[in-house]
Amino acid sequence: MKGDHHHMASTTAEYLVVAITTYRRPELLGPLLDLVADNIRNETSLATSILVVDNDPDESARRVAEARRGVHYVTERVPGIAAARQRALDEAPKNSVLIYLDDDVVPTSTWIRPLLEVWQDSGAAIVAGFVRYTFPQGTDPWIVHGGFIRRESRPTGSRLSAAAAGNILVDVAAVRRFGVRFDASLGLSGGEDTLFTSQVTRAGGAIVWCQESIVDDAIPEARATRSFCVARAQAHGSAEVLVQLRLASSPLRRAAARARCGLGGVARVIWGYTRHLIGRLSANVYKDADGIRVAARGWGMARGAMGLTTAEYGRHPSARSKKA
């Protein structure tokens, strides 16, 4: 992109903060903290620290975090991943790079250095790494082939307009200069990372991809079900509409976004169900499942355009029932 060099981040950070946002997974957090500590010790000349942002008001992660040296622990009582991610951004020193990790990932040995190298080479405001999903043994092929849970691979250095935040590096000074924050009202619906990163690119910041930075995410058996995957696709469709509506700068643009997403959703439902039926009739499991995924996303978009949303990360029993 020409003309945006003056928006490039200054790669003069002095601190590296690895932020782990967590909610009621203390048994995963301990091993993750040890792995992160091992990984960052040798990989950088920056002053490093690990920050645990516990989104559980009962502070279930406190004991695990405080048992380890060099781990800073804070509790974020506003429910939702958006509030937890924003808290990490608020806690980080101004001249730092902040790397976000979800509490259910396992960083590989090639996780941190490539992220830092791409950031130093590109001066990007955000560098997005790869989350490699693995399914439990014996997972229904329909789920695997349907692409319900996957991340695209792309060449390192590719520019993105938005990114998911399971494994990303954020230049704190750049993001603060742009005035971009995570929207806590999206905390339980999902989409907060797409909105945040979209706002960064709109403000002139670059998001650059790093294929070599790999963290593994093992899908738990409870999520390797058709009903969960379909509900997730639907929630992602709704979240996509929420993001488009938040990015729209006027009532007219919001109305246009609503119409566009609504029509796009209906088109996906029709196309997806057609593909699903063709897949069923020809015993093609990929077309069958992919069609259902597209239709579910379209249904979520249509619902979102009508103002109905699904809480992907809901904590209330009624919100959970959609996932059962």
PDB file of C-alpha atoms in Angstrom:
ATOM      1  CA  MET A   1       0.000   0.000   0.000  1.00  0.00           C
ATOM      2  CA  LYS A   2       1.499   3.305  -1.081  1.00  0.00           C
ATOM      3  CA  GLY A   3       1.136   6.448   0.937  1.00  0.00           C
ATOM      4  CA  ASP A   4       0.625   4.854   4.335  1.00  0.00           C
ATOM      5  CA  HIS A   5       4.251   4.676   5.426  1.00  0.00           C
ATOM      6  CA  HIS A   6       3.748   7.559   7.860  1.00  0.00           C
ATOM      7  CA  HIS A   7       1.244   5.362   9.687  1.00  0.00           C
ATOM      8  CA  MET A   8       3.747   2.595  10.232  1.00  0.00           C
ATOM      9  CA  ALA A   9       4.315   1.701  13.847  1.00  0.00           C
ATOM     10  CA  SER A  10       7.575   2.664  15.475  1.00  0.00           C
ATOM     11  CA  THR A  11       9.387  -0.591  16.133  1.00  0.00           C
ATOM     12  CA  THR A  12      11.112   0.797  19.220  1.00  0.00           C
ATOM     13  CA  ALA A  13       9.153  -0.996  21.924  1.00  0.00           C
ATOM     14  CA  GLU A  14      11.005  -1.783  25.130  1.00  0.00           C
ATOM     15  CA  TYR A  15       8.545  -4.234  26.627  1.00  0.00           C
ATOM     16  CA  LEU A  16       6.897  -7.435  25.515  1.00  0.00           C
ATOM     17  CA  VAL A  17       3.718  -8.459  27.305  1.00  0.00           C
ATOM     18  CA  VAL A  18       2.115 -11.841  26.604  1.00  0.00           C
ATOM     19  CA  ALA A  19      -1.518 -11.532  27.667  1.00  0.00           C
ATOM     20  CA  ILE A  20      -3.607 -14.613  28.341  1.00  0.00           C
ATOM     21  CA  THR A  21      -7.311 -13.950  28.703  1.00  0.00           C
ATOM     22  CA  THR A  22      -8.925 -16.745  30.673  1.00  0.00           C
ATOM     23  CA  TYR A  23     -12.293 -17.877  31.991  1.00  0.00           C
ATOM     24  CA  ARG A  24     -12.630 -20.890  34.277  1.00  0.00           C
ATOM     25  CA  ARG A  25      -9.907 -23.050  32.752  1.00  0.00           C
ATOM     26  CA  PRO A  26      -7.273 -23.181  35.531  1.00  0.00           C
ATOM     27  CA  GLU A  27      -6.250 -26.720  34.550  1.00  0.00           C
ATOM     28  CA  LEU A  28      -5.193 -25.490  31.081  1.00  0.00           C
ATOM     29  CA  LEU A  29      -3.682 -22.245  32.333  1.00  0.00           C
ATOM     30  CA  GLY A  30      -0.848 -23.723  34.411  1.00  0.00           C
ATOM     31  CA  PRO A  31       0.826 -25.711  31.607  1.00  0.00           C
ATOM     32  CA  LEU A  32       0.246 -22.780  29.201  1.00  0.00           C
ATOM     33  CA  LEU A  33       1.982 -20.311  31.531  1.00  0.00           C
ATOM     34  CA  ASP A  34       4.985 -22.646  31.875  1.00  0.00           C
ATOM     35  CA  LEU A  35       5.198 -23.084  28.104  1.00  0.00           C
ATOM     36  CA  VAL A  36       4.993 -19.339  27.459  1.00  0.00           C
ATOM     37  CA  ALA A  37       7.653 -18.632  30.098  1.00  0.00           C
ATOM     38  CA  ASP A  38      10.004 -21.179  28.454  1.00  0.00           C
ATOM     39  CA  ASN A  39       9.302 -19.739  25.016  1.00  0.00           C
ATOM     40  CA  ILE A  40       9.857 -16.063  25.742  1.00  0.00           C
ATOM     41  CA  ARG A  41      12.979 -16.441  27.871  1.00  0.00           C
ATOM     42  CA  ASN A  42      15.391 -16.907  24.953  1.00  0.00           C
ATOM     43  CA  GLU A  43      13.577 -15.266  22.091  1.00  0.00           C
ATOM     44  CA  THR A  44      13.818 -11.535  22.612  1.00  0.00           C
ATOM     45  CA  SER A  45      15.932  -8.698  23.991  1.00  0.00           C
ATOM     46  CA  LEU A  46      12.813  -6.871  25.193  1.00  0.00           C
ATOM     47  CA  ALA A  47      11.870  -6.833  28.867  1.00  0.00           C
ATOM     48  CA  THR A  48       9.174  -9.511  29.036  1.00  0.00           C
ATOM     49  CA  SER A  49       6.231 -10.188  31.285  1.00  0.00           C
ATOM     50  CA  ILE A  50       3.178 -12.434  31.266  1.00  0.00           C
ATOM     51  CA  LEU A  51      -0.209 -10.962  32.065  1.00  0.00           C
ATOM     52  CA  VAL A  52      -3.187 -13.112  33.051  1.00  0.00           C
ATOM     53  CA  VAL A  53      -6.567 -11.387  32.686  1.00  0.00           C
ATOM     54  CA  ASP A  54      -9.095 -13.490  34.569  1.00  0.00           C
ATOM     55  CA  ASN A  55     -12.665 -12.907  33.405  1.00  0.00           C
ATOM     56  CA  ASP A  56     -14.037 -15.057  36.239  1.00  0.00           C
ATOM     57  CA  PRO A  57     -15.378 -12.973  39.159  1.00  0.00           C
ATOM     58  CA  ASP A  58     -14.565 -15.977  41.405  1.00  0.00           C
ATOM     59  CA  GLU A  59     -10.888 -15.563  40.406  1.00  0.00           C
ATOM     60  CA  SER A  60     -10.418 -19.253  39.565  1.00  0.00           C
ATOM     61  CA  ALA A  61      -7.103 -18.462  37.814  1.00  0.00           C
ATOM     62  CA  ARG A  62      -5.534 -16.453  40.654  1.00  0.00           C
ATOM     63  CA  ARG A  63      -3.848 -19.340  42.479  1.00  0.00           C
ATOM     64  CA  VAL A  64      -2.381 -20.791  39.266  1.00  0.00           C
ATOM     65  CA  ALA A  65      -1.071 -17.406  38.077  1.00  0.00           C
ATOM     66  CA  GLU A  66       0.348 -16.243  41.399  1.00  0.00           C
ATOM     67  CA  ALA A  67       2.220 -19.525  41.918  1.00  0.00           C
ATOM     68  CA  ARG A  68       4.524 -18.513  39.042  1.00  0.00           C
ATOM     69  CA  ARG A  69       7.232 -15.885  38.941  1.00  0.00           C
ATOM     70  CA  GLY A  70       7.001 -13.088  36.407  1.00  0.00           C
ATOM     71  CA  VAL A  71       3.238 -13.469  35.978  1.00  0.00           C
ATOM     72  CA  HIS A  72       1.064 -10.425  36.641  1.00  0.00           C
ATOM     73  CA  TYR A  73      -2.541 -11.280  37.535  1.00  0.00           C
ATOM     74  CA  VAL A  74      -5.601  -9.043  37.169  1.00  0.00           C
ATOM     75  CA  THR A  75      -9.333  -9.722  37.382  1.00  0.00           C
ATOM     76  CA  GLU A  76     -11.702  -8.188  34.812  1.00  0.00           C
ATOM     77  CA  ARG A  77     -15.234  -8.310  36.205  1.00  0.00           C
ATOM     78  CA  VAL A  78     -17.056  -7.074  33.101  1.00  0.00           C
ATOM     79  CA  PRO A  79     -18.143 -10.350  31.451  1.00  0.00           C
ATOM     80  CA  GLY A  80     -16.941 -11.143  27.955  1.00  0.00           C
ATOM     81  CA  ILE A  81     -13.719 -11.594  26.040  1.00  0.00           C
ATOM     82  CA  ALA A  82     -13.842  -8.018  24.678  1.00  0.00           C
ATOM     83  CA  ALA A  83     -13.586  -6.496  28.175  1.00  0.00           C
ATOM     84  CA  ALA A  84     -10.769  -8.924  29.051  1.00  0.00           C
ATOM     85  CA  ARG A  85      -8.839  -8.074  25.878  1.00  0.00           C
ATOM     86  CA  GLN A  86      -9.285  -4.344  26.444  1.00  0.00           C
ATOM     87  CA  ARG A  87      -8.089  -4.728  30.038  1.00  0.00           C
ATOM     88  CA  ALA A  88      -4.876  -6.318  28.734  1.00  0.00           C
ATOM     89  CA  LEU A  89      -4.414  -3.350  26.395  1.00  0.00           C
ATOM     90  CA  ASP A  90      -4.964  -0.920  29.291  1.00  0.00           C
ATOM     91  CA  GLU A  91      -2.469  -2.776  31.512  1.00  0.00           C
ATOM     92  CA  ALA A  92       0.309  -2.853  28.901  1.00  0.00           C
ATOM     93  CA  PRO A  93       2.981  -0.132  29.036  1.00  0.00           C
ATOM     94  CA  LYS A  94       2.779   2.425  26.232  1.00  0.00           C
ATOM     95  CA  ASN A  95       6.045   1.377  24.574  1.00  0.00           C
ATOM     96  CA  SER A  96       5.264  -2.307  24.460  1.00  0.00           C
ATOM     97  CA  VAL A  97       4.160  -5.002  22.099  1.00  0.00           C
ATOM     98  CA  LEU A  98       1.298  -7.077  23.392  1.00  0.00           C
ATOM     99  CA  ILE A  99       0.769 -10.659  22.241  1.00  0.00           C
ATOM    100  CA  TYR A 100      -2.674 -12.106  22.865  1.00  0.00           C
ATOM    101  CA  LEU A 101      -3.178 -15.811  23.475  1.00  0.00           C
ATOM    102  CA  ASP A 102      -6.437 -17.586  24.212  1.00  0.00           C
ATOM    103  CA  ASP A 103      -6.352 -19.844  27.266  1.00  0.00           C
ATOM    104  CA  ASP A 104      -7.035 -23.028  25.277  1.00  0.00           C
ATOM    105  CA  VAL A 105      -4.115 -22.862  22.834  1.00  0.00           C
ATOM    106  CA  VAL A 106      -0.695 -24.508  23.018  1.00  0.00           C
ATOM    107  CA  PRO A 107       2.117 -22.432  21.481  1.00  0.00           C
ATOM    108  CA  THR A 108       4.661 -24.325  19.403  1.00  0.00           C
ATOM    109  CA  SER A 109       8.396 -23.651  19.679  1.00  0.00           C
ATOM    110  CA  THR A 110       8.119 -21.466  16.559  1.00  0.00           C
ATOM    111  CA  TRP A 111       5.422 -19.271  17.991  1.00  0.00           C
ATOM    112  CA  ILE A 112       6.968 -16.060  19.249  1.00  0.00           C
ATOM    113  CA  ARG A 113      10.124 -15.308  17.261  1.00  0.00           C
ATOM    114  CA  PRO A 114       8.394 -15.208  13.816  1.00  0.00           C
ATOM    115  CA  LEU A 115       5.726 -12.833  15.204  1.00  0.00           C
ATOM    116  CA  LEU A 116       8.379 -10.449  16.511  1.00  0.00           C
ATOM    117  CA  GLU A 117      10.455 -10.697  13.335  1.00  0.00           C
ATOM    118  CA  VAL A 118       7.502  -9.931  11.054  1.00  0.00           C
ATOM    119  CA  TRP A 119       6.561  -7.008  13.289  1.00  0.00           C
ATOM    120  CA  GLN A 120      10.113  -5.614  13.199  1.00  0.00           C
ATOM    121  CA  ASP A 121      10.383  -6.094   9.424  1.00  0.00           C
ATOM    122  CA  SER A 122       6.960  -4.674   8.565  1.00  0.00           C
ATOM    123  CA  GLY A 123       6.344  -2.050  11.239  1.00  0.00           C
ATOM    124  CA  ALA A 124       2.733  -3.234  11.215  1.00  0.00           C
ATOM    125  CA  ALA A 125       0.298  -2.195  13.954  1.00  0.00           C
ATOM    126  CA  ILE A 126      -0.850  -5.832  14.223  1.00  0.00           C
ATOM    127  CA  VAL A 127       0.753  -9.129  13.233  1.00  0.00           C
ATOM    128  CA  ALA A 128      -1.604 -12.109  13.035  1.00  0.00           C
ATOM    129  CA  GLY A 129      -0.301 -15.634  13.634  1.00  0.00           C
ATOM    130  CA  PHE A 130      -1.726 -19.003  12.692  1.00  0.00           C
ATOM    131  CA  VAL A 131      -4.060 -21.019  14.924  1.00  0.00           C
ATOM    132  CA  ARG A 132      -3.825 -24.679  13.891  1.00  0.00           C
ATOM    133  CA  TYR A 133      -6.930 -26.593  14.900  1.00  0.00           C
ATOM    134  CA  THR A 134      -6.845 -30.289  15.692  1.00  0.00           C
ATOM    135  CA  PHE A 135      -9.915 -32.457  16.095  1.00  0.00           C
ATOM    136  CA  PRO A 136     -10.328 -35.285  18.606  1.00  0.00           C
ATOM    137  CA  GLN A 137      -9.786 -38.751  17.181  1.00  0.00           C
ATOM    138  CA  GLY A 138     -12.902 -40.216  15.637  1.00  0.00           C
ATOM    139  CA  THR A 139     -14.477 -36.817  14.858  1.00  0.00           C
ATOM    140  CA  ASP A 140     -17.362 -37.013  12.397  1.00  0.00           C
ATOM    141  CA  PRO A 141     -15.813 -36.450   8.902  1.00  0.00           C
ATOM    142  CA  TRP A 142     -18.786 -34.198   8.151  1.00  0.00           C
ATOM    143  CA  ILE A 143     -17.468 -31.689  10.714  1.00  0.00           C
ATOM    144  CA  VAL A 144     -13.873 -31.851   9.496  1.00  0.00           C
ATOM    145  CA  HIS A 145     -14.740 -31.544   5.789  1.00  0.00           C
ATOM    146  CA  GLY A 146     -17.363 -28.858   6.325  1.00  0.00           C
ATOM    147  CA  GLY A 147     -14.721 -26.301   7.310  1.00  0.00           C
ATOM    148  CA  PHE A 148     -16.701 -25.259  10.375  1.00  0.00           C
ATOM    149  CA  ILE A 149     -13.577 -24.796  12.480  1.00  0.00           C
ATOM    150  CA  ARG A 150     -10.516 -23.789  10.499  1.00  0.00           C
ATOM    151  CA  ARG A 151      -8.135 -20.933   9.780  1.00  0.00           C
ATOM    152  CA  GLU A 152      -6.892 -20.110   6.335  1.00  0.00           C
ATOM    153  CA  SER A 153      -3.176 -20.387   5.594  1.00  0.00           C
ATOM    154  CA  ARG A 154      -1.633 -17.557   3.564  1.00  0.00           C
ATOM    155  CA  PRO A 155       1.842 -16.327   2.702  1.00  0.00           C
ATOM    156  CA  THR A 156       3.715 -14.462   5.440  1.00  0.00           C
ATOM    157  CA  GLY A 157       3.583 -10.716   4.786  1.00  0.00           C
ATOM    158  CA  SER A 158       0.047 -10.792   3.356  1.00  0.00           C
ATOM    159  CA  ARG A 159      -1.987  -7.718   4.287  1.00  0.00           C
ATOM    160  CA  LEU A 160      -5.316  -8.331   6.038  1.00  0.00           C
ATOM    161  CA  SER A 161      -8.266  -6.010   6.583  1.00  0.00           C
ATOM    162  CA  ALA A 162      -9.195  -7.780   9.848  1.00  0.00           C
ATOM    163  CA  ALA A 163      -7.978 -10.666  12.021  1.00  0.00           C
ATOM    164  CA  ALA A 164      -9.022 -13.006  14.814  1.00  0.00           C
ATOM    165  CA  ALA A 165      -7.244 -12.494  18.142  1.00  0.00           C
ATOM    166  CA  GLY A 166      -6.362 -16.032  19.272  1.00  0.00           C
ATOM    167  CA  ASN A 167      -2.686 -15.432  18.434  1.00  0.00           C
ATOM    168  CA  ILE A 168      -1.872 -11.828  17.493  1.00  0.00           C
ATOM    169  CA  LEU A 169       0.771  -9.222  18.242  1.00  0.00           C
ATOM    170  CA  VAL A 170      -0.444  -5.656  18.836  1.00  0.00           C
ATOM    171  CA  ASP A 171       1.794  -2.591  18.794  1.00  0.00           C
ATOM    172  CA  VAL A 172       0.342  -0.811  21.829  1.00  0.00           C
ATOM    173  CA  ALA A 173       1.630   2.674  20.983  1.00  0.00           C
ATOM    174  CA  ALA A 174       0.191   2.480  17.452  1.00  0.00           C
ATOM    175  CA  VAL A 175      -3.223   1.258  18.592  1.00  0.00           C
ATOM    176  CA  ARG A 176      -3.435   3.935  21.285  1.00  0.00           C
ATOM    177  CA  ARG A 177      -2.483   6.566  18.728  1.00  0.00           C
ATOM    178  CA  PHE A 178      -5.389   5.393  16.555  1.00  0.00           C
ATOM    179  CA  GLY A 179      -7.719   5.537  19.573  1.00  0.00           C
ATOM    180  CA  VAL A 180      -9.113   2.064  18.868  1.00  0.00           C
ATOM    181  CA  ARG A 181     -10.561  -0.012  21.730  1.00  0.00           C
ATOM    182  CA  PHE A 182     -12.289  -3.374  22.073  1.00  0.00           C
ATOM    183  CA  ASP A 183     -16.055  -2.882  22.248  1.00  0.00           C
ATOM    184  CA  ALA A 184     -17.161  -4.502  25.532  1.00  0.00           C
ATOM    185  CA  SER A 185     -20.785  -4.622  24.344  1.00  0.00           C
ATOM    186  CA  LEU A 186     -19.751  -7.338  21.868  1.00  0.00           C
ATOM    187  CA  GLY A 187     -18.204  -9.401  24.660  1.00  0.00           C
ATOM    188  CA  LEU A 188     -20.663 -12.274  24.596  1.00  0.00           C
ATOM    189  CA  SER A 189     -21.701 -12.230  20.933  1.00  0.00           C
ATOM    190  CA  GLY A 190     -18.216 -12.550  19.422  1.00  0.00           C
ATOM    191  CA  GLY A 191     -16.901 -10.389  16.604  1.00  0.00           C
ATOM    192  CA  GLU A 192     -15.067  -8.010  18.958  1.00  0.00           C
ATOM    193  CA  ASP A 193     -11.685  -8.945  17.475  1.00  0.00           C
ATOM    194  CA  THR A 194     -12.930  -8.450  13.896  1.00  0.00           C
ATOM    195  CA  LEU A 195     -14.326  -5.030  14.817  1.00  0.00           C
ATOM    196  CA  PHE A 196     -11.177  -3.986  16.682  1.00  0.00           C
ATOM    197  CA  THR A 197      -8.806  -5.041  13.901  1.00  0.00           C
ATOM    198  CA  SER A 198     -11.060  -3.553  11.190  1.00  0.00           C
ATOM    199  CA  GLN A 199     -10.979  -0.221  13.027  1.00  0.00           C
ATOM    200  CA  VAL A 200      -7.180  -0.378  13.158  1.00  0.00           C
ATOM    201  CA  THR A 201      -6.941  -0.826   9.373  1.00  0.00           C
ATOM    202  CA  ARG A 202      -9.519   1.930   8.826  1.00  0.00           C
ATOM    203  CA  ALA A 203      -7.381   4.253  10.940  1.00  0.00           C
ATOM    204  CA  GLY A 204      -4.423   3.527   8.645  1.00  0.00           C
ATOM    205  CA  GLY A 205      -2.683   0.740  10.565  1.00  0.00           C
ATOM    206  CA  ALA A 206      -1.410  -2.358   8.776  1.00  0.00           C
ATOM    207  CA  ILE A 207      -2.264  -5.941   9.737  1.00  0.00           C
ATOM    208  CA  VAL A 208       0.313  -8.401   8.436  1.00  0.00           C
ATOM    209  CA  TRP A 209       0.066 -12.196   8.423  1.00  0.00           C
ATOM    210  CA  CYS A 210       2.730 -14.497   9.888  1.00  0.00           C
ATOM    211  CA  GLN A 211       2.251 -18.110   8.798  1.00  0.00           C
ATOM    212  CA  GLU A 212       5.257 -19.379  10.801  1.00  0.00           C
ATOM    213  CA  SER A 213       3.862 -18.310  14.175  1.00  0.00           C
ATOM    214  CA  ILE A 214       1.858 -21.396  15.127  1.00  0.00           C
ATOM    215  CA  VAL A 215      -0.261 -22.179  18.164  1.00  0.00           C
ATOM    216  CA  ASP A 216      -2.243 -25.402  18.385  1.00  0.00           C
ATOM    217  CA  ASP A 217      -5.871 -25.422  19.425  1.00  0.00           C
ATOM    218  CA  ALA A 218      -7.286 -28.859  20.228  1.00  0.00           C
ATOM    219  CA  ILE A 219     -11.061 -28.854  19.768  1.00  0.00           C
ATOM    220  CA  PRO A 220     -12.723 -30.393  22.848  1.00  0.00           C
ATOM    221  CA  GLU A 221     -15.116 -33.286  22.181  1.00  0.00           C
ATOM    222  CA  ALA A 222     -18.076 -31.219  23.382  1.00  0.00           C
ATOM    223  CA  ARG A 223     -17.485 -28.853  20.452  1.00  0.00           C
ATOM    224  CA  ALA A 224     -16.829 -31.552  17.861  1.00  0.00           C
ATOM    225  CA  THR A 225     -20.563 -32.033  17.296  1.00  0.00           C
ATOM    226  CA  ARG A 226     -22.757 -31.090  14.375  1.00  0.00           C
ATOM    227  CA  SER A 227     -25.102 -29.009  16.532  1.00  0.00           C
ATOM    228  CA  PHE A 228     -22.235 -26.979  18.040  1.00  0.00           C
ATOM    229  CA  CYS A 229     -20.641 -26.369  14.640  1.00  0.00           C
ATOM    230  CA  VAL A 230     -23.904 -25.252  13.041  1.00  0.00           C
ATOM    231  CA  ALA A 231     -24.653 -22.945  15.996  1.00  0.00           C
ATOM    232  CA  ARG A 232     -21.117 -21.536  15.743  1.00  0.00           C
ATOM    233  CA  ALA A 233     -21.499 -20.816  12.017  1.00  0.00           C
ATOM    234  CA  GLN A 234     -24.784 -19.067  12.753  1.00  0.00           C
ATOM    235  CA  ALA A 235     -23.224 -17.007  15.572  1.00  0.00           C
ATOM    236  CA  HIS A 236     -20.384 -15.978  13.252  1.00  0.00           C
ATOM    237  CA  GLY A 237     -22.917 -14.817  10.669  1.00  0.00           C
ATOM    238  CA  SER A 238     -24.704 -12.679  13.274  1.00  0.00           C
ATOM    239  CA  ALA A 239     -21.412 -11.300  14.589  1.00  0.00           C
ATOM    240  CA  GLU A 240     -20.346 -10.334  11.063  1.00  0.00           C
ATOM    241  CA  VAL A 241     -23.480  -8.180  10.748  1.00  0.00           C
ATOM    242  CA  LEU A 242     -22.891  -6.569  14.160  1.00  0.00           C
ATOM    243  CA  VAL A 243     -19.381  -5.618  13.047  1.00  0.00           C
ATOM    244  CA  GLN A 244     -20.655  -4.138   9.744  1.00  0.00           C
ATOM    245  CA  LEU A 245     -23.288  -2.122  11.633  1.00  0.00           C
ATOM    246  CA  ARG A 246     -20.702  -0.780  14.113  1.00  0.00           C
ATOM    247  CA  LEU A 247     -18.370   0.189  11.276  1.00  0.00           C
ATOM    248  CA  ALA A 248     -21.168   2.055   9.436  1.00  0.00           C
ATOM    249  CA  SER A 249     -20.738   5.767  10.160  1.00  0.00           C
ATOM    250  CA  SER A 250     -24.274   7.069   9.569  1.00  0.00           C
ATOM    251  CA  PRO A 251     -27.899   5.873   9.830  1.00  0.00           C
ATOM    252  CA  LEU A 252     -28.068   5.645   6.026  1.00  0.00           C
ATOM    253  CA  ARG A 253     -24.929   3.490   5.892  1.00  0.00           C
ATOM    254  CA  ARG A 254     -26.293   1.317   8.690  1.00  0.00           C
ATOM    255  CA  ALA A 255     -29.526   0.806   6.768  1.00  0.00           C
ATOM    256  CA  ALA A 256     -27.520  -0.089   3.667  1.00  0.00           C
ATOM    257  CA  ALA A 257     -25.369  -2.543   5.656  1.00  0.00           C
ATOM    258  CA  ARG A 258     -28.506  -4.119   7.133  1.00  0.00           C
ATOM    259  CA  ALA A 259     -30.029  -4.578   3.673  1.00  0.00           C
ATOM    260  CA  ARG A 260     -26.785  -5.883   2.173  1.00  0.00           C
ATOM    261  CA  CYS A 261     -26.238  -8.375   5.012  1.00  0.00           C
ATOM    262  CA  GLY A 262     -29.875  -9.447   5.007  1.00  0.00           C
ATOM    263  CA  LEU A 263     -29.917 -10.121   1.276  1.00  0.00           C
ATOM    264  CA  GLY A 264     -26.470 -11.741   1.437  1.00  0.00           C
ATOM    265  CA  GLY A 265     -27.725 -13.972   4.240  1.00  0.00           C
ATOM    266  CA  VAL A 266     -30.809 -15.088   2.324  1.00  0.00           C
ATOM    267  CA  ALA A 267     -28.699 -15.788  -0.779  1.00  0.00           C
ATOM    268  CA  ARG A 268     -26.330 -17.924   1.337  1.00  0.00           C
ATOM    269  CA  VAL A 269     -29.233 -19.873   2.822  1.00  0.00           C
ATOM    270  CA  ILE A 270     -30.578 -20.706  -0.649  1.00  0.00           C
ATOM    271  CA  TRP A 271     -27.152 -21.483  -2.127  1.00  0.00           C
ATOM    272  CA  GLY A 272     -26.064 -23.460   0.949  1.00  0.00           C
ATOM    273  CA  TYR A 273     -29.155 -25.661   1.105  1.00  0.00           C
ATOM    274  CA  THR A 274     -28.926 -26.330  -2.629  1.00  0.00           C
ATOM    275  CA  ARG A 275     -25.281 -27.381  -2.225  1.00  0.00           C
ATOM    276  CA  HIS A 276     -26.218 -29.500   0.800  1.00  0.00           C
ATOM    277  CA  LEU A 277     -28.919 -31.339  -1.167  1.00  0.00           C
ATOM    278  CA  ILE A 278     -26.598 -31.962  -4.111  1.00  0.00           C
ATOM    279  CA  GLY A 279     -24.014 -33.290  -1.656  1.00  0.00           C
ATOM    280  CA  ARG A 280     -26.586 -35.562  -0.029  1.00  0.00           C
ATOM    281  CA  LEU A 281     -27.810 -36.938  -3.337  1.00  0.00           C
ATOM    282  CA  SER A 282     -24.301 -37.565  -4.650  1.00  0.00           C
ATOM    283  CA  ALA A 283     -22.990 -38.834  -1.261  1.00  0.00           C
ATOM    284  CA  ASN A 284     -20.402 -36.036  -1.275  1.00  0.00           C
ATOM    285  CA  VAL A 285     -19.762 -35.315   2.419  1.00  0.00           C
ATOM    286  CA  TYR A 286     -17.774 -32.153   1.679  1.00  0.00           C
ATOM    287  CA  LYS A 287     -20.566 -30.512  -0.352  1.00  0.00           C
ATOM    288  CA  ASP A 288     -23.195 -31.718   2.122  1.00  0.00           C
ATOM    289  CA  ALA A 289     -21.425 -30.219   5.165  1.00  0.00           C
ATOM    290  CA  ASP A 290     -20.091 -27.110   3.436  1.00  0.00           C
ATOM    291  CA  GLY A 291     -23.610 -26.324   2.215  1.00  0.00           C
ATOM    292  CA  ILE A 292     -24.990 -26.537   5.757  1.00  0.00           C
ATOM    293  CA  ARG A 293     -22.173 -24.300   7.037  1.00  0.00           C
ATOM    294  CA  VAL A 294     -22.862 -21.647   4.386  1.00  0.00           C
ATOM    295  CA  ALA A 295     -26.613 -21.837   5.033  1.00  0.00           C
ATOM    296  CA  ALA A 296     -26.121 -21.553   8.806  1.00  0.00           C
ATOM    297  CA  ARG A 297     -23.880 -18.527   8.375  1.00  0.00           C
ATOM    298  CA  GLY A 298     -26.469 -17.005   6.033  1.00  0.00           C
ATOM    299  CA  TRP A 299     -29.235 -17.665   8.541  1.00  0.00           C
ATOM    300  CA  GLY A 300     -27.129 -15.929  11.212  1.00  0.00           C
ATOM    301  CA  MET A 301     -26.584 -12.959   8.892  1.00  0.00           C
ATOM    302  CA  ALA A 302     -30.299 -12.705   8.136  1.00  0.00           C
ATOM    303  CA  ARG A 303     -31.096 -12.827  11.863  1.00  0.00           C
ATOM    304  CA  GLY A 304     -28.397 -10.244  12.586  1.00  0.00           C
ATOM    305  CA  ALA A 305     -29.771  -7.921   9.912  1.00  0.00           C
ATOM    306  CA  MET A 306     -33.155  -8.135  11.651  1.00  0.00           C
ATOM    307  CA  GLY A 307     -31.521  -7.289  14.964  1.00  0.00           C
ATOM    308  CA  LEU A 308     -31.611 -10.804  16.427  1.00  0.00           C
ATOM    309  CA  THR A 309     -28.246 -12.011  17.717  1.00  0.00           C
ATOM    310  CA  THR A 310     -26.913 -15.204  19.230  1.00  0.00           C
ATOM    311  CA  ALA A 311     -24.483 -15.041  22.141  1.00  0.00           C
ATOM    312  CA  GLU A 312     -21.614 -17.247  21.041  1.00  0.00           C
ATOM    313  CA  TYR A 313     -19.957 -16.861  24.428  1.00  0.00           C
ATOM    314  CA  GLY A 314     -23.148 -16.625  26.472  1.00  0.00           C
ATOM    315  CA  ARG A 315     -22.992 -17.583  30.143  1.00  0.00           C
ATOM    316  CA  HIS A 316     -26.657 -17.570  30.938  1.00  0.00           C
ATOM    317  CA  PRO A 317     -28.322 -21.015  30.813  1.00  0.00           C
ATOM    318  CA  SER A 318     -30.666 -19.851  28.043  1.00  0.00           C
ATOM    319  CA  ALA A 319     -27.724 -18.717  25.930  1.00  0.00           C
ATOM    320  CA  ARG A 320     -26.038 -22.064  26.502  1.00  0.00           C
ATOM    321  CA  SER A 321     -29.074 -24.034  25.412  1.00  0.00           C
ATOM    322  CA  LYS A 322     -28.397 -23.129  21.795  1.00  0.00           C
ATOM    323  CA  LYS A 323     -25.122 -25.035  22.024  1.00  0.00           C
ATOM    324  CA  ALA A 324     -26.290 -28.117  23.800  1.00  0.00           C
TER     325      ALA A 324
END
